[in-house]
Amino acid sequence: MKRAEEKYLERLKEFLLLNLREEGYYPLLIELFKEKGIKAFQLPAKTKVGFPDIKVFQKDGFIIGYVECKKPEENIEKWAESEQVKRYKNYFKNFLLTNFISFKHFLKGKEVKTVEVVSYDDLKKGNFEKANLEEFKDLLKDFINHQEKPIKSVEELAENLAWRVRLLKDEILKELKVNSALQEFLNLLKSYVIHTLKEEEFADTIAQSLAYALLIVRTKKDFIKKEDVISDIPDSLTIIRDIFLEILKIEGKELSWIIEEIENTLNLFDLKSAKLTPEELTIHFYETFLRAYNPKLREIRGVYYTPKPIVKFIVKSIEELLKKNFGLNGYFDEKLKLLDPAGGTLTFILEVLERLKEEIKETIGSGMLKSYFENTVLNNFFAFELLPAPYVIGHLKVSQFLDSLGIKNKKFNFYLTNALEFEHKTAGYLFSHRWAKEIQEADRIKREERMLVILGNPPYSGISANNSKEINEFLKKDIDNCQNYYKVDGRKLEEKNPKWLQDDYVKFIRFGQWKIEKSGKGIVGFITNHSYIDNPTFRGMRQSLLRTFDRIYILDLHGNKRKKEPDENVFDIQQGVAIGIFVKDGSKKGEYAEVYYHSTLEDEELLTRNEKFDFLNSNSVETVCWKKAEPKSPYYFFKPVLENEEYQKFLRVDEIFKVYSVGIVTGKDKIFIDFDKESLINRIANELSLDVCKVKEFIQKIFYRPFDVRYIFYNPAYLERAREKVMKHMLSEENLGLITHKREEITGDWKHAFVTTCITEHGSLSSKTTNYFFPLYLYTKNEKIPNFTEKFKNYIKELYSEQPSPEEIFYYIYAVLYSPDYREKYGELLKYEFPRIPFPESYEKLKEIAKFGEKLVRLHLLKDLSLNTFSVKFEGEGNNKVEKVSYKDEKVYINKNQYFYPIRKEVWEYKVGGYQILKKVAFR
């Protein structure tokens, strides 16, 4: 009797004569595996980009491995180096690559054996005498005998699930294009649940919901199949059950086999080895899963696990305030209603529940736990969440807690909804009556329930996913006695681009403020981005909060990498964070709240994350050594800031210069800007298919960085933001321009001022700070007009009998901005607005200082004659190429052997704006 391998070769020869397509050979392998006592299944053609061609599995459903096939004439050595195969062998632990003649076996990404069963020529001739049948048999045996090892950790489970769920999302997105039932499902969700839901977000929501539904059931059963899931999903997850039902109605092998993949992965999960505690689910599973699944989604939605010390500090502080200022026994009060509007995995809620549990045990005894939680907590505590994954995990965590109290099959008031959307259409039926009722109930809670406590960790996303008209108006209108965030002192904000007020966390603070105002009293406790503490853009927000609340506590945890703060962030993010606790208890004596501020960086000198955690664990609002802030117009800072009434009387540069703007943005610097004029001309001509002579008409010099003037193709029709109304005054005639900024986005001494004679780029003084440009003269037709405001011209006219020239004024301003005394005296205030300029009482004094400014301008423009005298030498042999700039022993090296000498350390470290000149600019 012929062996299976021999029969395979004979049939392969017959198939070869038929000149089949690649998939025509699949039945050969499937039959071969069948003869080996295992099953094989051809995966749908539509999804070949995501999965190999054939899945091989045991009769009990466990997957053995995958096979990627190529036509017999293909070179599998070449294919083994392709991106497709590299991806497969890394994804799939047990993987075969074959052209039906040669077989490569990979285990855990590494090649373990390659066998050419027979040569292509011998196969065509039917000459099998030299066939490597034993080696072929051994390779198949090794492949078939591989057993997927149990998954023993939640981290491993998260990583194994992530890419499978991503494929499921992609398949749902494809199905959405052609499936009217799925399109109707999307439209219903947009109408009744999430108004702003996009197709990709819909596919993502469904994919995560399905995966987590299976995960929940797997935590309760030893083995799962999708057909059994509906009856096993707990009542607390009605929405997830409904989503699952809708997807199972869709006929399609593609969705079915991907869900089976997820099933198989979950069935490999060893529940006994991996203790699925709430902490494990949140920290190791959800965070790991989301990071592997879609890190961009994590960023867009601002999804980050909140470390326990932060949660503990906020929850403990609120408990103390409830006892001290509200006459309550902490969270133990039948009238207390509490909400986490961005519940995530319910970390904050569970900390409250744990503290409440201990309070009840100590005061009235453990025998009352079940009845109090069942009758009071489950009626008065609420949470919202927009993403399905944390929603499911949150329900699982709370159900585990309730189970420990003997409370079975009771649903915590946790709703899959957007806290910032208040009104949805009334839906009598949305897949199920229960879901429709739940959506209506969530909206009712947002509108009507009077909350005493609102707490949590809102999303931090600066690019807000919540941009509906309803949400934006919530910030821009006075609502229920809450002043809007876009005005201050009764006037509109003077901000050209108040985009940071659109950050998600701002909207959640507004939501909390509004809810407490409607309640008449209460507490908001959030961990958020710390920008609202002192950024001038938020001054309207600060004034509004001051009017609503009676006391505000700000614990600034810093860690702002964008400002180059030296300490470690408590999250893995760039922006610094702060805990804000806002109290409305009726104790306010004046118009505004009392504000208390504490900095872990300045007051405690805590640099590491663990040092901050230790501080949070051992403190609360009652034990922190607060400094009292004195918020005043026009900025209402939430931290102690050196006030200077004298400085406020000086004119700002935007009150001196009439016309100004930020620098230009090309959108493609590498195309439109160059050091070499000819290279730029030729590149633009080629890229834009323009005549060279036409290109030359638009070539201008541009101040790109300090001491770094380049060439630009300045044709506004091709640039992203040309700022033509301002920059046109710098194109052909002689002019001077001042570059400075409105506020400091990096720490350290103020140093944001420079001069130029040409147009400027947006990041000319810093990549972190918006740079503004003020030309000295405006050119209109044949007229040259000083670019001064009427207010400033009248001020100078009244101040001096002899009028200074425009140049003298410019030089004077420049000298002031570089004055060490000025920078030291007003350094803190310079970080929050355009520089203010003090003018001397006499013209003679102005003229004297202006001479220093003129000298400095010539030096910075590299036009001063003193620059012709060299005090530094270029030493060392080499190719004169700048390879790596470094500093040592008063030498600035441009490569290993060549350097400039002598250069003092303070010269090497000298900065203009955010740039260290000798390190970042001079040797470009």
Tab-separated table of C-alpha atoms in Angstrom, residues 10 48 102 106 114 187 206 283 449 557 610 906 912:
chain	number	residue	atom	x	y	z
A	10	GLU	CA	1.591	11.164	-8.082
A	48	LYS	CA	-5.480	36.370	2.047
A	102	SER	CA	9.474	22.357	-1.515
A	106	PHE	CA	8.890	27.740	10.744
A	114	THR	CA	13.429	22.858	4.571
A	187	ASN	CA	-26.949	54.061	11.053
A	206	ILE	CA	-17.937	45.769	16.865
A	283	ILE	CA	-3.089	46.808	33.765
A	449	GLU	CA	-29.648	63.175	38.186
A	557	LEU	CA	2.288	66.315	39.110
A	610	ASN	CA	7.761	56.051	42.148
A	906	GLU	CA	28.598	79.423	27.985
A	912	VAL	CA	17.934	81.498	21.185
